[in-house]
Every structure is written in structure tokens, then in C-alpha cells.
């Protein structure tokens, strides 16, 4: 399915807002959206919510023979998939430019920066090594997939535990989690991508663009850093022209953001570890907001009831009599099988003479106090009666007059 | 991969260059007669060939036609015998697709596409021998090919790689230096306006060194632009001599 | 192949010319265009060659790798061909557009070289049944101007002549496994004997006569062509008819005779040239594309 195109007015609106340093969702230029990190029941499963963007990352491991060129190192494999549930523009099986870009950026950010010690993944040199596979699925696309994907991937890798192995000569025994506790991966540092969107040939920049802002941007600059202020990767995309000073400024902003996000990830990891240790419930089910009543608990609070009756009467007498605001017309049954309540609102499609007449009425009413005169017999709506009767028209007139009266009253009360 | 010393104590690199020296650049325009524009460049041992077709009508899907500018279509491929280990597929894998996207983005910024609405410009680049700096050789060859084809651009697009070893930035890396595990920064620059069309960096680098590294790469690009300019002027001279009555 | 549109008047003109043994560019029916051959253009490979025939440009690289021999012939090595029709030649070859032509060309090359007379495959064997040399011959099509097969075969012959395979020393390991050592000396290598490598001659039937080395325009006028692989002794190793038209048996025998004559005459100057080029040694200035 093709993506719905962005209208010109929307585009101009967004660009104008950016020029005035305002964002559509109320953020400041350097603000991130709310980041929520949750872990699943299994080790290595993580969902990251960046505003409305939602990404799931899952880490798994397997024993495989190593690559010929690197016999003592483990293998890291990354795979990012754009699920069609994320956006109507994503189709299953089609390799689009966005997919290639995201995959390559994720690979460069995590593999080339050597954040994971691959030598420790070697079991028997030249024969068996661990292959760590990170699958990232995009569940909802609301802009800035790159940042969320990198956070999800690195959080999942930090959360993951691989089974322990024992080597005796050439035999390998893999212990299940019940026999021996699985061990975490050795991660040197946590590289996190920060995206900067550029507008108007590089004059304005925004951090963490949402989907609408991404559509009108000129280009994107992605900087991956870790909290030790080391840059792991820089990539500019889109046909923008940058100046060296802009790139340096972005790197400074990125270092601030990255330290915040790294703290958030560490906190989430700690919480999850604590929850597992204490035996409490953990996992996705716990993190979803509870909208079902699974238990009903009644709280009883003592209330003094001695002179409730007197207090109540007193309150009632003190309140003023409510004026009759709107008399809801009683239902009328013109014929068996049909019912009618009221006449509806005043028809404003009337001809000019009628409008003038009404204006006159209005003025006259204002002059006379309280006296309600019925001047016009204008029939607003055509009411079709199935069984016309002699009595009916009178009643209708009355009804219609009532209908006319009611809105007029409303007019005067205004 | 430790063990290989990328920078010796006297300041010489693996192939005997100094830290900020570029490799020998030889280039030639108008290599192929059938294409609209073509160029061949040799940067040290890296050899790249670029061919430009266009501007012509948009081939294939008409929906890609843009009403106010030209579509730029790039393909990057490597010859199967270009690398030390034989490559199975010349193009179609992820790295080649990413490179093609980067080239497209670089030239979309530089070519005056507003002058050719509803048309398409094809840029095909082939690496014949790969010895580091693939992307930069492609960009330089494509710039010359575009000039040969007569397509107007804002400025020369020059690209160069730079690395960082022992607090010294190195310009124009060869393959051994690139895979040595140090930092690699690829920069595509428009020299006169100092605008960066593409910046790409892998591997860890401390934030404080970024400025020095980018400056070294920019300096190398400016040096390259002088060489490219010389090549274009010489080609022009030859052609004008040949076509003189 | 990149095709050209030829009008009816042009076709008639070409056919009349061929009938009188005078082609559009002044050649005779059995003359080749100007050919430029250069070897050792790509240094990453074990052997390479670049051939320009008119406007057609072909680049061939040969890489030798150690592999397992085929089960049916355990004491022979083998060749693997791969033809890459790059987008440089024409925009239609972009992406997967050139795959069809590439597969067609490589299948034909397999047929031509698939006999024990062309190359001595036994010399490629290291350890019968275990290790042998596999030669990956990669052909890169840079410009298409008709007559691809001839140019490709000449380029392959030159590249194979230029190939230097490092010498192998087999030593016994402690546990009985064989260890293969490649000699580090770049001059200590094995050369292939390319005397018997055939050259392909394509003959196109234009009108009543046939022409050798047809250009794209002449190709557009012919309906059928015959492909002959001829060795330096005049032996024909492979015959293939291409094109949608039909050939009657007399023309086939005529064309075969012509092909044999032309092919035989091609080998001697080619080998002379290659030997002369090698004789220039290291001081030869490598031109490549930097004309």
C-alpha cells in the first residue's frame, strides 16, 4: 500500500512551526519523547517505546562453526524487519531503501564499534563459536526508528544471558538454565544512536523527529555515541549540505542525550534484575496498563450518620429553585408506528424574507418583556404524516409553535 | 588486529607516506565512447570507473518522475576480482545497496537537478581494484564523469578518507590501514563552499578528536579538488586541440 | 546485447555492400577491427587481460584458489566462468537486467572449454581426490559493440597466458593430514600452457554472404550466425548456431571453412604479441584505461 502523501498546507505548517522553534507536540528543539523500556520474561527480549514508536528486540544464540577468516571470534548477526503492522507503507518481503539504511546503520553502530567482546564467545577455536543473533522488529512507526532500534538492541543484548558450556577435550556440554545459571554477555560499552533532522538547508535542526517531521525534513544526521563520550559512528543521509561546525555542535548535544538514555537503560535493567530476584512478577504482561478488573476490593470508610437527614433537608431548602430552562417537548404520536419528539432546530436555510422577519421578531421581543408573540406561521420542516386526520394539523401547529417557541426562548435567554 | 604498526616512529606509514600525504592520483575522462560521460581514476591501487547516462526520460516506473527536478539513479558494484578474496556477487548485497544510496544522496546535493525536470540521470560506478577508499574513489570518478557528460553541478565533489592513529590524523587510507581496527572517516566535500555532502564514520573515536579528524579529511579533499581540476582542464585542452579545424 | 535501430534503407545498403565485399567501415568480409590487448591490468588477480575490439571493452580477471576436485574426475582441476554484464555498457543492464545475457555467455564458455584438449586440466591437480586448483575466470563487460564472443575468448586466452599460479609444496603433517604450503616467492610459479586454447569466431549471415566480426548494425541485418571455436591447428572444438533464422547446409560448410581459416590466422599473431609483451618485462608502462 502506498503511503498517504503529505498535503502542502501541512508541510508549510510544519516548516513554519520549525522556523518559530515550535514543535507540533509541544516539545523543545532538543527534547526527546518519553522513553519506556520493558523486558520480557525470557532473557534477551526487550520492547522500547519512544513516544508512540514501538520496537521489539530479541536476542538468541546458537553454536556454529566460525568464519574462516576469524576462527577465534564469535559471530554477531543483526536483522531488522519492518513489520507491516507498523505503517501502511511497509510491505512484507520488499527490500526498501529505508530497510537497507536501518540495517546497515544498526550493523555499523553495534558491530564496528566492538561493543561486545566477540573473543569471549569462542568455545573451541576453529570449530565452534557462539553466534549471537539480534532480531529487531518495528511494531509501530511514529518517527525516529533508528534511535529506538539501537536502544532496543543494546538493552536486549545487556539483558541477554547465554547458556554456560563446559569443554572436555573435543566434547562440549551445554548446560540448560536449570542446571547452571546462564551468563551475561561481556559488553564493553553501550552505543546509542541520536538522530538530528535538518530543515531549510541546514538552518534549523531538531532532535528525535516524529513521523510528520521526518516527512518534511531535508536530511538526517545520525550520531552513535556511548556515555564515555566516544563517537561510534556518524552517518549523514538525505541531500543536505552540512558545515563542520554543525556536526561538532550535534556531537555535543548527542553526548548529553546519550548519558541520559544510558542511565535510563541501566535503571530499567536494575529494576528487572531486582524483580526477578525478589520473585515478583516481571515481563510484558506486567508492564501493560491494567484495564481489566481482576479483583474487586471494597474500601470501607466510616461516615458519621447521626443527623444526616436534617443536614440533607437544610441543603435542599437552601438551594434555589432551578428555573425551567428547556422544556423538553413531550413525545407526540402522530400515527401508530411513528413517534415525534420536538421539531428539531430552527432551519437556517430559510429565504431572506424569513430571516428579516425573524430579525424583526427578535427586535420586537427585546422591546416587549416576557411577552412571547408568535408572528410567523412559517413552516420549517415538512412533516409527512401517514394517516392524516382532522385533529392532527391543530396539534401539529401547536407542536410547531412549541418548537418555534423553544428556540426563540433560547435566543432571548442568550 | 594488533601487530601491524600503522605509523612508525619516524612518522612513516605502511607504504612510506607521511601522515597527511595522499596517494598518487591518476585520472582520465572520456574513456568510453558510447556513454554520455565516463571517467577512470586510480588512487594508489584503488581503481574506479564511472559512467554517466543522461539526462534522459525516466526509465521503468513512470511514478518516479518528479515534476520539478531530475531523478538521480546510482548503482555501485564491484568487479568479482577486485578484492583479495573473490566476491561472489558483484552487486545486490547490503553493502553495495548502501553505497549506492550514499552516492545518490551525495550527488543529489551537488547536481543542479532543477534544470532537468521529469528526467533521469544514471550514474554507474564500478570498482576494478579495491585497496581502501572505495567510496571516495567512486565519488571522484563520478564527479569527473558528470563533468564529461556536461551536466551542471554546484561545485566539484571531492571525497577522501581519514583515520586516527596515536593522536595523529592520517589522510587517504589504504586497505590495510582501514581494516587495522582504527577509526575511518569518509567525507564528501564541496571545496569552495566548504559544505559537507556526506559524512560517515565507523569505529570508536573520542569526541575531542572529531574536530581534528574532520579538518584533516577536509584538507585532503581540497588537495584532491586541485588534482581533479587539473585533469579537467587538461582534458578540455586535448579535446579542443583535436576538434580544431 | 545493446541493440540499435536500423532502418530498411540502411539494411539494404549494408547488404549490398557485403555482397560486393565492402563493408560500411571499409573492411573486407573476413577482416577484424582494430584490436588492443593488454595484460596484467589488475594486480589483485593471478592473471588479467583487457581487450578492446572496436568499441567493445572486455576485462577478464583470473583467480586461482584451492578446492576439492569433482567426484567424476578426481585428478583434474577445473575452470569456473562468470560473466558480469555491467551497467556501464547500457542502462538496461542495471540491477538484474544483465543477468540473462551473462548466464547465456557463461554457458557458452563452459561448452567451449569443456574438453581435455583446450587446457591441460591435469596440471591443475595438486593431490588427486583431495586438492586441486580451481581457476575462477571472471569476465567484465564494459562496453558492447557487437561481437562479444570473439573479444571474450581472446581476452580469456590472454588472461590465462598471463596467469601465474604459485607453486605448491605438500608436506606430511604430524597426524597424517596433508599440509599445503604456497611458495611466497612471486616468481616461483607455474604457467599454463595456452597453445591449445581455442578462439571463438562468430560468423554472421548477411544476405547471401557471411561476415566476420560484425558490428551492431550488421548484426541487426542478419538473422542467423554461427559460432566456431577454433584452435591454432585449425581444429574446431565447438559449433553453435545462434539467432532466429535458418541456415542451409551449404552455407554452414562455407562458413565453417571461413571460420577455420580466420581462426587459424588469429592465433599466431596473438601469441607473438603476448610473448613480446611479456618480453618487455617489469619496465613495461602499464596503461590500462589511462590511454
Coordinates of N, CA and C in Angstrom, one line a residue, chain B residues 63-237:
Chain B
X63 N 6.2 6.5 -12.2 CA 5.8 7.1 -11.0 C 6.9 7.8 -10.3
X64 N 8.1 7.4 -10.7 CA 9.3 8.1 -10.0 C 9.6 9.5 -10.6
X65 N 8.9 9.8 -11.7 CA 9.2 11.1 -12.3 C 8.9 12.2 -11.3
X66 N 9.7 13.2 -11.2 CA 9.5 14.3 -10.3 C 9.2 15.5 -11.2
X67 N 8.2 16.3 -10.9 CA 7.8 17.3 -11.9 C 8.7 18.5 -11.9
X68 N 9.5 18.7 -10.9 CA 10.3 19.9 -10.9 C 11.8 19.7 -10.9
X69 N 12.2 18.4 -11.0 CA 13.7 18.2 -10.9 C 14.0 16.8 -11.5
X70 N 15.3 16.5 -11.7 CA 15.7 15.2 -12.3 C 15.9 14.2 -11.2
X71 N 15.6 12.9 -11.5 CA 15.9 11.8 -10.6 C 17.3 11.3 -10.8
X72 N 18.0 11.2 -9.8 CA 19.4 10.6 -9.9 C 19.4 9.2 -9.5
X73 N 19.9 8.3 -10.3 CA 19.9 6.9 -10.1 C 21.3 6.4 -10.1
X74 N 21.7 5.8 -9.0 CA 23.1 5.4 -8.9 C 23.2 3.9 -8.7
X75 N 24.2 3.2 -9.2 CA 24.5 1.9 -8.9 C 25.9 1.7 -8.6
X76 N 26.2 1.1 -7.5 CA 27.6 0.8 -7.2 C 27.9 -0.7 -7.3
X77 N 28.9 -1.1 -8.0 CA 29.2 -2.5 -8.0 C 30.7 -2.7 -8.0
X78 N 31.1 -3.9 -7.5 CA 32.5 -4.2 -7.5 C 32.7 -5.4 -8.5
X79 N 33.8 -5.3 -9.2 CA 34.2 -6.5 -10.0 C 34.5 -7.7 -9.1
X80 N 34.2 -8.9 -9.5 CA 34.4 -10.0 -8.7 C 35.8 -10.3 -8.3
X81 N 36.7 -9.7 -9.2 CA 38.1 -10.0 -8.9 C 38.8 -8.8 -8.3
X82 N 38.0 -7.8 -7.8 CA 38.6 -6.6 -7.3 C 39.2 -6.8 -5.9
X83 N 38.6 -7.6 -5.1 CA 39.1 -7.8 -3.7 C 40.1 -8.9 -3.7
X84 N 40.8 -9.0 -2.6 CA 41.8 -10.1 -2.4 C 41.1 -11.5 -2.4
X85 N 39.9 -11.5 -1.7 CA 39.1 -12.7 -1.7 C 38.0 -12.5 -2.8
X86 N 37.8 -13.5 -3.6 CA 36.9 -13.3 -4.7 C 35.5 -13.1 -4.2
X87 N 34.8 -12.1 -4.8 CA 33.4 -11.8 -4.3 C 32.5 -12.6 -5.2
X88 N 31.5 -13.1 -4.5 CA 30.5 -13.9 -5.3 C 29.6 -13.1 -6.2
X89 N 29.0 -12.1 -5.6 CA 28.0 -11.3 -6.3 C 28.6 -9.8 -6.5
X90 N 28.5 -9.4 -7.7 CA 29.1 -8.0 -7.9 C 28.2 -6.9 -7.2
X91 N 26.9 -7.1 -7.2 CA 26.1 -6.1 -6.6 C 24.8 -6.8 -6.1
X92 N 24.0 -6.1 -5.3 CA 22.8 -6.6 -4.8 C 22.9 -7.0 -3.3
X93 N 24.1 -7.0 -2.7 CA 24.1 -7.3 -1.3 C 24.0 -5.9 -0.6
X94 N 23.9 -6.0 0.8 CA 23.5 -4.9 1.5 C 24.5 -3.7 1.4
X95 N 25.8 -4.1 1.4 CA 26.8 -3.1 1.4 C 26.8 -2.3 0.1
X96 N 26.6 -3.0 -1.0 CA 26.5 -2.3 -2.3 C 25.3 -1.4 -2.3
X97 N 24.2 -1.9 -1.8 CA 23.0 -1.1 -1.8 C 23.2 0.2 -1.0
X98 N 23.8 0.0 0.1 CA 24.0 1.2 1.0 C 24.9 2.2 0.3
X99 N 26.0 1.7 -0.4 CA 26.9 2.6 -1.1 C 26.2 3.3 -2.2
X100 N 25.3 2.6 -2.9 CA 24.5 3.2 -4.0 C 23.7 4.4 -3.4
X101 N 23.1 4.1 -2.3 CA 22.2 5.1 -1.6 C 23.1 6.4 -1.3
X102 N 24.3 6.1 -0.7 CA 25.1 7.2 -0.4 C 25.6 8.0 -1.5
X103 N 25.9 7.4 -2.7 CA 26.3 8.1 -3.8 C 25.1 8.9 -4.4
X104 N 23.9 8.3 -4.3 CA 22.8 9.1 -4.8 C 22.6 10.3 -4.0
X105 N 22.7 10.2 -2.7 CA 22.5 11.3 -1.8 C 23.5 12.4 -2.0
X106 N 24.8 11.9 -2.2 CA 25.8 12.9 -2.4 C 25.6 13.7 -3.7
X107 N 25.2 13.1 -4.8 CA 25.1 13.8 -6.0 C 23.7 14.5 -6.1
X108 N 22.8 14.1 -5.3 CA 21.5 14.9 -5.3 C 21.8 16.3 -4.8
X109 N 22.7 16.3 -3.8 CA 23.1 17.6 -3.2 C 23.9 18.5 -4.2
X110 N 24.7 17.9 -5.0 CA 25.6 18.7 -5.8 C 25.1 19.0 -7.2
X111 N 24.3 18.1 -7.9 CA 23.9 18.4 -9.2 C 22.7 19.3 -9.2
X112 N 22.7 20.2 -10.2 CA 21.6 21.2 -10.3 C 20.4 20.5 -11.0
X113 N 19.7 19.7 -10.2 CA 18.6 18.9 -10.8 C 17.4 19.7 -11.2
X114 N 17.3 21.0 -10.7 CA 16.2 21.8 -11.1 C 16.1 22.1 -12.6
X115 N 17.3 22.0 -13.2 CA 17.4 22.3 -14.6 C 16.8 21.3 -15.5
X116 N 16.6 20.0 -15.0 CA 16.1 19.0 -15.9 C 14.9 18.3 -15.3
X117 N 13.7 19.0 -15.3 CA 12.5 18.3 -14.7 C 12.1 17.1 -15.5
X118 N 11.5 16.2 -14.8 CA 10.9 15.0 -15.5 C 12.0 14.1 -16.2
X119 N 13.2 14.2 -15.8 CA 14.2 13.3 -16.4 C 15.0 12.6 -15.4
X120 N 15.9 11.7 -15.9 CA 16.6 10.8 -15.1 C 18.1 10.9 -15.5
X121 N 19.0 10.9 -14.5 CA 20.4 10.8 -14.7 C 20.9 9.6 -14.1
X122 N 21.6 8.7 -14.8 CA 22.1 7.4 -14.3 C 23.6 7.6 -14.1
X123 N 24.0 7.2 -12.9 CA 25.4 7.1 -12.6 C 25.8 5.7 -12.2
X124 N 26.7 5.1 -13.0 CA 27.1 3.7 -12.6 C 28.6 3.7 -12.3
X125 N 28.9 3.2 -11.2 CA 30.3 3.1 -10.8 C 30.7 1.7 -10.6
X126 N 31.9 1.4 -11.0 CA 32.4 0.1 -10.9 C 33.8 0.1 -10.3
X127 N 34.1 -0.7 -9.3 CA 35.4 -0.8 -8.7 C 36.2 -1.9 -9.4
X128 N 37.3 -1.6 -10.0 CA 38.0 -2.7 -10.7 C 39.1 -3.3 -9.7
X129 N 39.5 -2.5 -8.8 CA 40.5 -3.0 -7.9 C 40.3 -2.2 -6.6
X130 N 40.2 -3.0 -5.5 CA 39.9 -2.3 -4.2 C 41.1 -2.3 -3.3
X131 N 41.5 -1.2 -2.9 CA 42.6 -1.1 -1.9 C 42.4 0.0 -1.0
X132 N 41.2 0.1 -0.4 CA 40.9 1.1 0.5 C 40.4 2.4 -0.1
X133 N 39.4 3.1 0.5 CA 38.9 4.3 -0.1 C 38.0 4.1 -1.3
X134 N 37.2 3.0 -1.2 CA 36.3 2.7 -2.3 C 35.3 3.8 -2.6
X135 N 34.7 4.3 -1.5 CA 33.7 5.3 -1.7 C 34.3 6.6 -2.2
X136 N 35.4 7.0 -1.7 CA 36.0 8.2 -2.2 C 36.4 8.2 -3.7
X137 N 37.0 7.0 -4.1 CA 37.3 6.9 -5.5 C 36.1 6.9 -6.3
X138 N 35.0 6.3 -5.9 CA 33.8 6.4 -6.7 C 33.3 7.8 -6.8
X139 N 33.3 8.5 -5.7 CA 32.7 9.9 -5.8 C 33.6 10.7 -6.7
X140 N 34.9 10.6 -6.6 CA 35.8 11.4 -7.5 C 35.6 11.0 -9.0
X141 N 35.5 9.7 -9.2 CA 35.3 9.3 -10.6 C 34.0 9.8 -11.1
X142 N 32.9 9.7 -10.3 CA 31.6 10.1 -10.8 C 31.6 11.6 -11.0
X143 N 32.3 12.4 -10.2 CA 32.4 13.9 -10.5 C 32.9 14.1 -11.9
X144 N 34.1 13.4 -12.2 CA 34.7 13.7 -13.5 C 33.8 13.2 -14.6
X145 N 33.0 12.1 -14.4 CA 32.1 11.6 -15.4 C 31.0 12.6 -15.6
X146 N 30.5 13.2 -14.6 CA 29.4 14.2 -14.7 C 29.9 15.4 -15.5
X147 N 31.2 15.8 -15.2 CA 31.7 16.9 -15.9 C 31.9 16.6 -17.4
X148 N 32.3 15.3 -17.6 CA 32.5 14.9 -19.0 C 31.1 14.8 -19.8
X149 N 30.1 14.5 -19.0 CA 28.8 14.4 -19.7 C 28.2 15.8 -19.9
X150 N 28.7 16.8 -19.2 CA 28.2 18.2 -19.4 C 27.0 18.5 -18.5
X151 N 26.9 17.8 -17.4 CA 25.8 18.0 -16.5 C 26.2 19.1 -15.5
X152 N 25.5 20.2 -15.3 CA 26.0 21.2 -14.4 C 25.9 20.8 -13.0
X153 N 26.9 21.2 -12.2 CA 27.0 20.9 -10.8 C 27.3 22.2 -10.0
X154 N 27.1 22.2 -8.7 CA 27.4 23.4 -7.9 C 28.9 23.5 -7.8
X155 N 29.6 22.4 -7.7 CA 31.0 22.5 -7.4 C 31.5 21.1 -7.6
X156 N 32.8 20.9 -7.7 CA 33.4 19.6 -7.7 C 33.0 18.9 -6.4
X157 N 32.7 17.6 -6.4 CA 32.5 16.9 -5.2 C 33.7 16.0 -5.0
X158 N 34.5 16.3 -4.0 CA 35.7 15.5 -3.7 C 35.5 14.7 -2.4
X159 N 36.0 13.5 -2.4 CA 35.8 12.7 -1.2 C 37.2 12.1 -0.9
X160 N 37.4 11.9 0.4 CA 38.6 11.4 0.9 C 38.3 10.7 2.3
X161 N 39.2 9.7 2.6 CA 39.1 9.1 3.9 C 40.2 9.6 4.8
X162 N 39.9 9.5 6.1 CA 40.9 9.9 7.1 C 40.8 8.9 8.3
X163 N 42.0 8.7 8.9 CA 42.0 7.8 10.0 C 42.7 8.5 11.2
X164 N 42.7 7.8 12.3 CA 43.3 8.4 13.5 C 44.1 7.3 14.2
X165 N 45.4 7.6 14.3 CA 46.3 6.6 15.0 C 47.2 7.4 15.9
X166 N 47.3 7.1 17.1 CA 48.2 7.7 18.1 C 48.1 9.2 18.0
X167 N 47.0 9.7 18.1 CA 46.8 11.2 18.1 C 47.2 11.9 16.9
X168 N 47.4 11.2 15.8 CA 47.8 11.8 14.5 C 46.7 11.4 13.5
X169 N 46.1 12.4 12.8 CA 45.2 12.0 11.8 C 46.0 11.6 10.5
X170 N 45.5 10.5 9.9 CA 46.1 10.1 8.6 C 45.1 10.3 7.5
X171 N 45.7 10.8 6.4 CA 44.8 11.1 5.2 C 44.9 10.0 4.2
X172 N 43.7 9.7 3.6 CA 43.7 8.7 2.4 C 44.2 7.3 2.8
X173 N 43.3 6.6 3.5 CA 43.8 5.3 4.0 C 43.8 4.2 2.9
X174 N 44.7 3.3 3.1 CA 44.7 2.1 2.2 C 44.0 1.0 2.9
X175 N 43.8 -0.2 2.3 CA 43.0 -1.2 2.8 C 43.6 -1.7 4.1
X176 N 44.9 -1.9 4.2 CA 45.4 -2.4 5.5 C 45.2 -1.5 6.6
X177 N 45.2 -0.2 6.4 CA 45.0 0.8 7.4 C 43.5 0.8 7.8
X178 N 42.7 0.6 6.8 CA 41.2 0.6 7.1 C 40.8 -0.6 8.0
X179 N 41.4 -1.7 7.7 CA 40.9 -2.9 8.4 C 41.8 -3.1 9.6
X180 N 42.7 -2.2 10.0 CA 43.5 -2.4 11.1 C 42.8 -2.1 12.4
X181 N 41.5 -1.7 12.3 CA 40.7 -1.6 13.6 C 40.6 -0.2 14.0
X182 N 41.3 0.8 13.4 CA 41.3 2.1 13.9 C 40.0 2.8 13.3
X183 N 40.0 4.1 13.5 CA 38.8 4.9 13.1 C 38.9 5.2 11.6
X184 N 37.8 5.2 10.9 CA 37.8 5.6 9.5 C 36.7 6.6 9.3
X185 N 37.1 7.8 8.7 CA 36.1 8.8 8.4 C 36.1 9.0 7.0
X186 N 34.9 8.9 6.3 CA 34.8 9.3 4.9 C 34.0 10.5 4.7
X187 N 34.6 11.5 4.0 CA 34.0 12.8 3.9 C 33.8 13.2 2.4
X188 N 32.7 13.7 2.0 CA 32.5 14.2 0.7 C 32.2 15.7 0.8
X189 N 33.1 16.5 0.1 CA 33.1 17.9 0.4 C 32.9 18.7 -0.9
X190 N 32.3 19.8 -0.9 CA 32.3 20.7 -2.0 C 33.3 21.8 -1.6
X191 N 34.5 21.8 -2.2 CA 35.6 22.6 -1.7 C 35.3 24.1 -1.5
X192 N 34.7 24.7 -2.5 CA 34.6 26.2 -2.4 C 33.7 26.6 -1.3
X193 N 32.6 26.0 -1.2 CA 31.6 26.5 -0.2 C 31.8 25.8 1.2
X194 N 32.8 24.8 1.2 CA 33.1 24.0 2.4 C 31.8 23.3 3.0
X195 N 30.9 23.0 2.1 CA 29.8 22.2 2.6 C 30.0 20.7 2.5
X196 N 29.5 20.0 3.5 CA 29.8 18.6 3.5 C 28.6 17.9 2.9
X197 N 28.8 17.1 1.9 CA 27.6 16.4 1.3 C 27.4 15.1 2.0
X198 N 28.4 14.5 2.5 CA 28.2 13.2 3.2 C 29.3 13.0 4.2
X199 N 29.0 12.6 5.4 CA 30.0 12.3 6.4 C 29.6 10.9 7.0
X200 N 30.6 10.1 7.0 CA 30.4 8.7 7.5 C 31.6 8.3 8.3
X201 N 31.3 7.7 9.5 CA 32.4 7.3 10.3 C 32.1 6.0 11.1
X202 N 33.1 5.1 11.1 CA 32.9 3.9 11.9 C 33.9 3.8 13.0
X203 N 33.7 3.0 13.9 CA 34.7 2.7 15.0 C 34.8 3.8 15.9
X204 N 35.3 3.5 17.1 CA 35.3 4.5 18.2 C 36.3 5.6 18.1
X205 N 35.8 6.8 18.4 CA 36.7 7.9 18.4 C 36.2 8.8 19.5
X206 N 37.1 9.4 20.3 CA 36.7 10.3 21.3 C 36.2 11.6 20.8
X207 N 35.2 12.2 21.4 CA 34.6 13.4 20.8 C 35.6 14.5 20.6
X208 N 36.6 14.6 21.4 CA 37.5 15.7 21.3 C 38.3 15.6 20.0
X209 N 38.5 14.4 19.5 CA 39.4 14.3 18.4 C 38.6 14.5 17.1
X210 N 37.3 14.6 17.2 CA 36.5 14.7 15.9 C 36.9 15.9 15.1
X211 N 37.1 17.0 15.8 CA 37.4 18.2 15.0 C 38.7 18.1 14.2
X212 N 39.7 17.5 14.9 CA 41.0 17.4 14.2 C 40.8 16.4 13.0
X213 N 40.1 15.4 13.2 CA 39.9 14.4 12.1 C 39.2 15.0 10.9
X214 N 38.1 15.7 11.2 CA 37.3 16.3 10.1 C 38.2 17.3 9.4
X215 N 39.0 18.0 10.1 CA 39.8 19.0 9.4 C 40.8 18.4 8.5
X216 N 41.4 17.3 9.0 CA 42.4 16.6 8.1 C 41.7 16.1 6.9
X217 N 40.5 15.5 7.0 CA 39.8 15.0 5.8 C 39.5 16.1 4.9
X218 N 39.0 17.2 5.4 CA 38.7 18.4 4.6 C 39.9 18.9 3.8
X219 N 41.0 18.9 4.5 CA 42.3 19.4 3.9 C 42.6 18.4 2.7
X220 N 42.5 17.1 2.9 CA 42.8 16.2 1.9 C 41.9 16.3 0.7
X221 N 40.6 16.6 1.0 CA 39.6 16.8 -0.1 C 40.0 18.0 -0.9
X222 N 40.5 19.1 -0.3 CA 40.8 20.3 -1.0 C 42.0 20.0 -1.9
X223 N 43.0 19.2 -1.4 CA 44.1 18.8 -2.3 C 43.6 18.1 -3.5
X224 N 42.7 17.1 -3.3 CA 42.2 16.3 -4.4 C 41.5 17.2 -5.4
X225 N 40.7 18.2 -4.9 CA 40.0 19.0 -5.8 C 40.9 19.7 -6.8
X226 N 42.1 20.1 -6.3 CA 43.1 20.7 -7.2 C 43.5 19.7 -8.3
X227 N 43.7 18.5 -7.9 CA 44.1 17.5 -8.9 C 43.0 17.2 -9.9
X228 N 41.8 17.1 -9.5 CA 40.7 16.9 -10.4 C 40.5 18.1 -11.3
X229 N 40.7 19.3 -10.8 CA 40.6 20.5 -11.6 C 41.6 20.4 -12.8
X230 N 42.8 20.0 -12.4 CA 43.9 19.9 -13.4 C 43.6 18.9 -14.5
X231 N 43.0 17.8 -14.1 CA 42.6 16.7 -15.0 C 41.6 17.3 -16.0
X232 N 40.6 18.0 -15.5 CA 39.5 18.5 -16.3 C 40.1 19.5 -17.3
X233 N 40.9 20.4 -16.9 CA 41.5 21.4 -17.8 C 42.3 20.7 -18.9
X234 N 43.1 19.7 -18.5 CA 43.9 19.1 -19.5 C 43.1 18.4 -20.5
X235 N 42.0 17.7 -20.1 CA 41.1 17.0 -21.0 C 40.5 18.0 -22.0
X236 N 40.1 19.1 -21.4 CA 39.5 20.2 -22.2 C 40.5 20.6 -23.3
X237 N 41.7 20.8 -22.9 CA 42.7 21.3 -23.8 C 42.9 20.2 -24.9

